[in-house]
Every structure is written in structure tokens, then in C-alpha cells.
PDB file of C-alpha atoms in Angstrom:
ATOM      1  CA  LYS C   1    -105.006  35.070  16.222  1.00  0.00           C
ATOM      2  CA  LEU C   2    -103.054  31.921  17.194  1.00  0.00           C
ATOM      3  CA  LYS C   3    -102.999  33.077  20.789  1.00  0.00           C
ATOM      4  CA  GLU C   4    -106.801  33.431  20.836  1.00  0.00           C
ATOM      5  CA  GLU C   5    -107.232  30.063  19.155  1.00  0.00           C
ATOM      6  CA  TRP C   6    -105.036  28.359  21.771  1.00  0.00           C
ATOM      7  CA  LEU C   7    -106.831  30.097  24.645  1.00  0.00           C
ATOM      8  CA  SER C   8    -110.171  29.002  23.170  1.00  0.00           C
ATOM      9  CA  LYS C   9    -108.886  25.430  23.042  1.00  0.00           C
ATOM     10  CA  LEU C  10    -107.974  25.659  26.723  1.00  0.00           C
ATOM     11  CA  THR C  11    -111.436  26.949  27.578  1.00  0.00           C
ATOM     12  CA  ILE C  12    -112.970  23.970  25.791  1.00  0.00           C
ATOM     13  CA  GLU C  13    -110.649  21.695  27.822  1.00  0.00           C
ATOM     14  CA  ASN C  14    -112.347  23.131  30.904  1.00  0.00           C
ATOM     15  CA  ILE C  15    -109.389  24.804  32.613  1.00  0.00           C
ATOM     16  CA  SER C  16    -110.252  27.259  35.351  1.00  0.00           C
ATOM     17  CA  ILE C  17    -110.953  30.890  34.531  1.00  0.00           C
ATOM     18  CA  ALA C  18    -108.014  31.950  36.718  1.00  0.00           C
ATOM     19  CA  THR C  19    -105.604  29.635  34.876  1.00  0.00           C
ATOM     20  CA  ARG C  20    -106.830  30.850  31.499  1.00  0.00           C
ATOM     21  CA  SER C  21    -106.423  34.437  32.633  1.00  0.00           C
ATOM     22  CA  SER C  22    -102.858  33.744  33.829  1.00  0.00           C
ATOM     23  CA  TYR C  23    -101.972  32.086  30.525  1.00  0.00           C
ATOM     24  CA  GLU C  24    -103.441  35.012  28.615  1.00  0.00           C
ATOM     25  CA  ASN C  25    -101.427  37.532  30.671  1.00  0.00           C
ATOM     26  CA  ASP C  26     -98.277  35.460  30.226  1.00  0.00           C
ATOM     27  CA  LEU C  27     -98.712  35.395  26.452  1.00  0.00           C
ATOM     28  CA  LYS C  28     -99.485  39.107  26.381  1.00  0.00           C
ATOM     29  CA  LYS C  29     -96.159  39.804  28.134  1.00  0.00           C
ATOM     30  CA  PHE C  30     -94.368  37.392  25.829  1.00  0.00           C
ATOM     31  CA  PHE C  31     -95.752  38.969  22.649  1.00  0.00           C
ATOM     32  CA  SER C  32     -94.890  42.438  23.986  1.00  0.00           C
ATOM     33  CA  TYR C  33     -91.346  41.211  24.542  1.00  0.00           C
ATOM     34  CA  LEU C  34     -91.188  39.870  20.976  1.00  0.00           C
ATOM     35  CA  GLU C  35     -92.426  43.172  19.598  1.00  0.00           C
ATOM     36  CA  MET C  36     -90.045  45.234  21.765  1.00  0.00           C
ATOM     37  CA  HIS C  37     -87.054  43.151  20.644  1.00  0.00           C
ATOM     38  CA  LYS C  38     -88.249  42.851  17.031  1.00  0.00           C
ATOM     39  CA  LEU C  39     -88.340  39.048  17.189  1.00  0.00           C
ATOM     40  CA  GLN C  40     -90.589  36.740  15.215  1.00  0.00           C
ATOM     41  CA  ILE C  41     -92.088  33.780  17.026  1.00  0.00           C
ATOM     42  CA  GLU C  42     -90.958  31.374  14.295  1.00  0.00           C
ATOM     43  CA  ASP C  43     -87.342  32.540  14.763  1.00  0.00           C
ATOM     44  CA  MET C  44     -87.283  31.873  18.514  1.00  0.00           C
ATOM     45  CA  GLU C  45     -84.455  29.662  19.761  1.00  0.00           C
ATOM     46  CA  LEU C  46     -83.438  28.425  23.197  1.00  0.00           C
ATOM     47  CA  THR C  47     -81.099  31.415  23.674  1.00  0.00           C
ATOM     48  CA  ASP C  48     -84.014  33.788  22.961  1.00  0.00           C
ATOM     49  CA  ALA C  49     -86.149  31.913  25.488  1.00  0.00           C
ATOM     50  CA  ARG C  50     -83.369  32.286  28.083  1.00  0.00           C
ATOM     51  CA  GLU C  51     -83.107  36.007  27.320  1.00  0.00           C
ATOM     52  CA  PHE C  52     -86.860  36.404  27.763  1.00  0.00           C
ATOM     53  CA  MET C  53     -86.696  34.631  31.130  1.00  0.00           C
ATOM     54  CA  ARG C  54     -83.742  36.801  32.234  1.00  0.00           C
ATOM     55  CA  PHE C  55     -85.583  39.934  31.106  1.00  0.00           C
ATOM     56  CA  GLU C  56     -88.626  39.039  33.186  1.00  0.00           C
ATOM     57  CA  LEU C  57     -86.484  38.324  36.253  1.00  0.00           C
ATOM     58  CA  GLU C  58     -84.231  41.374  36.009  1.00  0.00           C
ATOM     59  CA  HIS C  59     -86.238  44.115  34.311  1.00  0.00           C
ATOM     60  CA  ASN C  60     -89.776  43.301  35.356  1.00  0.00           C
ATOM     61  CA  GLY C  61     -88.787  42.133  38.830  1.00  0.00           C
ATOM     62  CA  LEU C  62     -90.764  38.914  38.740  1.00  0.00           C
ATOM     63  CA  LYS C  63     -90.010  36.227  41.279  1.00  0.00           C
ATOM     64  CA  PRO C  64     -88.490  32.992  39.962  1.00  0.00           C
ATOM     65  CA  SER C  65     -91.716  31.122  40.795  1.00  0.00           C
ATOM     66  CA  SER C  66     -93.735  33.568  38.651  1.00  0.00           C
ATOM     67  CA  VAL C  67     -91.287  33.276  35.758  1.00  0.00           C
ATOM     68  CA  LYS C  68     -91.407  29.490  36.080  1.00  0.00           C
ATOM     69  CA  ARG C  69     -95.202  29.538  35.712  1.00  0.00           C
ATOM     70  CA  MET C  70     -94.943  31.975  32.818  1.00  0.00           C
ATOM     71  CA  VAL C  71     -92.397  29.808  30.997  1.00  0.00           C
ATOM     72  CA  SER C  72     -94.664  26.794  31.564  1.00  0.00           C
ATOM     73  CA  SER C  73     -97.553  28.650  29.908  1.00  0.00           C
ATOM     74  CA  ILE C  74     -95.448  29.686  26.933  1.00  0.00           C
ATOM     75  CA  ARG C  75     -93.916  26.209  26.639  1.00  0.00           C
ATOM     76  CA  GLN C  76     -97.433  24.752  26.366  1.00  0.00           C
ATOM     77  CA  PHE C  77     -98.354  27.330  23.746  1.00  0.00           C
ATOM     78  CA  PHE C  78     -95.237  26.480  21.724  1.00  0.00           C
ATOM     79  CA  HIS C  79     -95.993  22.759  22.089  1.00  0.00           C
ATOM     80  CA  TRP C  80     -99.429  23.387  20.614  1.00  0.00           C
ATOM     81  CA  LEU C  81     -97.861  25.370  17.747  1.00  0.00           C
ATOM     82  CA  VAL C  82     -95.470  22.481  17.006  1.00  0.00           C
ATOM     83  CA  GLU C  83     -98.335  19.952  17.152  1.00  0.00           C
ATOM     84  CA  ARG C  84    -100.223  22.034  14.599  1.00  0.00           C
ATOM     85  CA  GLU C  85     -97.056  22.226  12.467  1.00  0.00           C
ATOM     86  CA  ILE C  86     -96.992  26.016  12.677  1.00  0.00           C
ATOM     87  CA  LEU C  87     -93.526  25.828  14.251  1.00  0.00           C
ATOM     88  CA  HIS C  88     -90.857  23.194  13.783  1.00  0.00           C
ATOM     89  CA  THR C  89     -89.338  23.402  17.266  1.00  0.00           C
ATOM     90  CA  ASN C  90     -90.347  24.449  20.752  1.00  0.00           C
ATOM     91  CA  ALA C  91     -87.780  27.039  21.866  1.00  0.00           C
ATOM     92  CA  PHE C  92     -88.963  26.672  25.469  1.00  0.00           C
ATOM     93  CA  GLN C  93     -88.866  22.863  25.579  1.00  0.00           C
ATOM     94  CA  ASP C  94     -85.360  22.525  27.017  1.00  0.00           C
ATOM     95  CA  LEU C  95     -85.428  25.688  29.114  1.00  0.00           C
ATOM     96  CA  LYS C  96     -84.620  24.704  32.685  1.00  0.00           C
ATOM     97  CA  ILE C  97     -85.549  26.812  35.663  1.00  0.00           C
ATOM     98  CA  LYS C  98     -84.016  26.089  39.028  1.00  0.00           C
ATOM     99  CA  ASN C  99     -86.414  25.434  41.863  1.00  0.00           C
ATOM    100  CA  GLN C 100     -86.274  27.875  44.708  1.00  0.00           C
ATOM    101  CA  PRO C 101     -85.383  26.209  47.980  1.00  0.00           C
ATOM    102  CA  SER C 102     -88.395  25.821  50.240  1.00  0.00           C
ATOM    103  CA  PRO C 103     -88.083  27.590  53.561  1.00  0.00           C
ATOM    104  CA  LEU C 104     -87.601  25.253  56.484  1.00  0.00           C
ATOM    105  CA  PRO C 105     -90.516  25.058  58.893  1.00  0.00           C
ATOM    106  CA  THR C 106     -90.092  26.827  62.191  1.00  0.00           C
ATOM    107  CA  VAL C 107     -89.753  24.564  65.189  1.00  0.00           C
ATOM    108  CA  ILE C 108     -91.028  25.255  68.667  1.00  0.00           C
ATOM    109  CA  SER C 109     -88.241  25.774  71.174  1.00  0.00           C
ATOM    110  CA  GLU C 110     -87.828  23.491  74.166  1.00  0.00           C
ATOM    111  CA  GLU C 111     -88.618  26.416  76.458  1.00  0.00           C
ATOM    112  CA  GLU C 112     -91.851  27.237  74.598  1.00  0.00           C
ATOM    113  CA  LEU C 113     -92.911  23.594  74.688  1.00  0.00           C
ATOM    114  CA  CYS C 114     -92.225  23.364  78.426  1.00  0.00           C
ATOM    115  CA  GLN C 115     -94.345  26.482  78.969  1.00  0.00           C
ATOM    116  CA  LEU C 116     -97.195  24.856  77.047  1.00  0.00           C
ATOM    117  CA  LEU C 117     -96.918  21.556  78.890  1.00  0.00           C
ATOM    118  CA  ASP C 118     -96.651  23.235  82.295  1.00  0.00           C
ATOM    119  CA  ALA C 119     -99.575  25.582  81.695  1.00  0.00           C
ATOM    120  CA  GLU C 120    -102.723  24.945  83.682  1.00  0.00           C
ATOM    121  CA  TYR C 121    -106.156  25.337  82.222  1.00  0.00           C
ATOM    122  CA  PRO C 122    -108.023  28.451  83.329  1.00  0.00           C
ATOM    123  CA  GLU C 123    -109.955  28.234  86.601  1.00  0.00           C
ATOM    124  CA  ASP C 124    -113.198  29.120  84.843  1.00  0.00           C
ATOM    125  CA  ALA C 125    -112.766  26.348  82.228  1.00  0.00           C
ATOM    126  CA  THR C 126    -115.723  24.041  81.706  1.00  0.00           C
ATOM    127  CA  ASP C 127    -115.347  20.298  82.172  1.00  0.00           C
ATOM    128  CA  GLN C 128    -115.293  19.888  78.395  1.00  0.00           C
ATOM    129  CA  GLU C 129    -112.537  22.498  78.022  1.00  0.00           C
ATOM    130  CA  LYS C 130    -110.537  20.744  80.766  1.00  0.00           C
ATOM    131  CA  ASP C 131    -110.923  17.427  78.938  1.00  0.00           C
ATOM    132  CA  LEU C 132    -109.785  19.022  75.667  1.00  0.00           C
ATOM    133  CA  TRP C 133    -106.765  20.604  77.378  1.00  0.00           C
ATOM    134  CA  THR C 134    -105.828  17.232  78.886  1.00  0.00           C
ATOM    135  CA  ARG C 135    -106.122  15.638  75.437  1.00  0.00           C
ATOM    136  CA  ASP C 136    -104.062  18.381  73.766  1.00  0.00           C
ATOM    137  CA  ARG C 137    -101.355  18.154  76.433  1.00  0.00           C
ATOM    138  CA  ALA C 138    -101.167  14.376  75.950  1.00  0.00           C
ATOM    139  CA  ILE C 139    -100.854  14.867  72.177  1.00  0.00           C
ATOM    140  CA  MET C 140     -97.996  17.361  72.630  1.00  0.00           C
ATOM    141  CA  GLU C 141     -96.203  15.107  75.124  1.00  0.00           C
ATOM    142  CA  VAL C 142     -96.452  12.051  72.849  1.00  0.00           C
ATOM    143  CA  MET C 143     -95.276  13.981  69.784  1.00  0.00           C
ATOM    144  CA  TYR C 144     -92.392  15.615  71.637  1.00  0.00           C
ATOM    145  CA  SER C 145     -91.184  12.570  73.525  1.00  0.00           C
ATOM    146  CA  SER C 146     -91.425  10.143  70.602  1.00  0.00           C
ATOM    147  CA  GLY C 147     -90.688  12.328  67.563  1.00  0.00           C
ATOM    148  CA  LEU C 148     -93.924  11.329  65.843  1.00  0.00           C
ATOM    149  CA  ARG C 149     -94.980  13.045  62.665  1.00  0.00           C
ATOM    150  CA  LEU C 150     -98.423  14.617  62.683  1.00  0.00           C
ATOM    151  CA  ALA C 151     -99.765  12.063  60.170  1.00  0.00           C
ATOM    152  CA  GLU C 152     -98.438   9.220  62.342  1.00  0.00           C
ATOM    153  CA  LEU C 153    -100.146  10.686  65.396  1.00  0.00           C
ATOM    154  CA  CYS C 154    -103.428  11.125  63.507  1.00  0.00           C
ATOM    155  CA  ASN C 155    -103.333   7.467  62.405  1.00  0.00           C
ATOM    156  CA  LEU C 156    -102.559   6.170  65.897  1.00  0.00           C
ATOM    157  CA  LYS C 157    -105.092   3.593  67.138  1.00  0.00           C
ATOM    158  CA  ILE C 158    -105.770   2.436  70.704  1.00  0.00           C
ATOM    159  CA  ASN C 159    -104.457  -1.070  69.799  1.00  0.00           C
ATOM    160  CA  ASP C 160    -101.114   0.532  68.862  1.00  0.00           C
ATOM    161  CA  ILE C 161    -100.482   1.397  72.506  1.00  0.00           C
ATOM    162  CA  ASP C 162     -98.927  -1.275  74.730  1.00  0.00           C
ATOM    163  CA  HIS C 163     -99.635   0.063  78.233  1.00  0.00           C
ATOM    164  CA  SER C 164     -97.832  -2.753  80.045  1.00  0.00           C
ATOM    165  CA  ARG C 165     -94.550  -2.151  78.180  1.00  0.00           C
ATOM    166  CA  LYS C 166     -95.184   1.615  77.845  1.00  0.00           C
ATOM    167  CA  MET C 167     -94.605   1.484  74.083  1.00  0.00           C
ATOM    168  CA  ILE C 168     -96.394   2.669  70.950  1.00  0.00           C
ATOM    169  CA  ARG C 169     -96.304   0.865  67.617  1.00  0.00           C
ATOM    170  CA  ILE C 170     -96.196   3.377  64.741  1.00  0.00           C
ATOM    171  CA  LEU C 171     -96.849   2.715  61.083  1.00  0.00           C
ATOM    172  CA  GLY C 172     -94.700   5.404  59.459  1.00  0.00           C
ATOM    173  CA  LYS C 173     -93.574   6.469  56.018  1.00  0.00           C
ATOM    174  CA  GLY C 174     -93.211   3.649  53.527  1.00  0.00           C
ATOM    175  CA  ASN C 175     -95.380   1.422  55.740  1.00  0.00           C
ATOM    176  CA  LYS C 176     -92.430   0.916  58.079  1.00  0.00           C
ATOM    177  CA  THR C 177     -93.246  -0.009  61.656  1.00  0.00           C
ATOM    178  CA  ARG C 178     -91.461   1.732  64.524  1.00  0.00           C
ATOM    179  CA  ILE C 179     -91.764   0.986  68.214  1.00  0.00           C
TER     180      ILE C 179
END
């Protein structure tokens, strides 16, 4: 009943249907875990929360990112229970989950870049396609030779280019100017 009441509250708060559905599934798994291990929600402690997280990782094969979202859902539910004075403490409040390292982006090799820069446009290309290829080649050359970030390149203005000195003024991260 408390689960349905909390989910109804979330619906009133206008969360997306997908989010509500995820929260509902997370709580369903959590309550199944409680039942399987003969635990009462009011008896939950931090160690029980850790065990639940470990169970989901090891026995149900969930990825750490999925368990992190699930714990977030349950933590919010427990917070609501504490606010309503149904529980005295939130067993999930201090549960920490390590972030997974983000994969590094792949970088084009020097050889691949040279192939791109040396490529000619097709003989049957229209004048517009030739102009676009010339533009794209110039973009690649400027990015490669100067180490510009994409956002810096996108914000580049004609006045930022000093043709006589062959320099570009860049407004980068933290509003720092580079030349």
C-alpha cells in the first residue's frame, strides 16, 4: 500500500511514465528481496542495504549503473517514508556506489586524418558539394593543427582570425583566451 501511495505521489509530481515504471520495477524487486530474505522494511539497516545491492550485482547480474539507479529509487522511497514518520532512518541514505569509469573517446589516427585531408572530392561532385568538401577539409585542418575543441571551433568568428599574423584567437573553457 505504501509503495502505491508513493508511486501515486510521483505521478502527481508529473514524473515521466518511464521513470515511474522504472521506480515501480525497482520497488517490486526490492520487496521481493525482502520477502525472500524474511526482512521487514522497518528493520532495514545500512548493512542490509549493502547486501541487497550486492545481491542485485552478483545474483541478478545487473550492471553497476542499473543498481545505482535502483538504489536511487529505493533511497527516495525510504526518504519519503522517513518524512511521513513511518520509518525513523533511511537505510539507503549513506549507501555509496562507485561510479564506473567512462570509456575514453576514440581518437582518429594520424594516418586516417592524412587520408581524409589528402582525399579529393569525386569528379561528379556538384559545385555545392565541392564547396562543402573544401569547408570540411578546412575545419579538419584547423582542429588538427591547433588542437581546438569542437565547441571552440563552433564559436569561432571571422574577427577571431588574424590573417596577417596567421593566428586565431580562441575563447576556451573558463572564458580563457588562447592564441
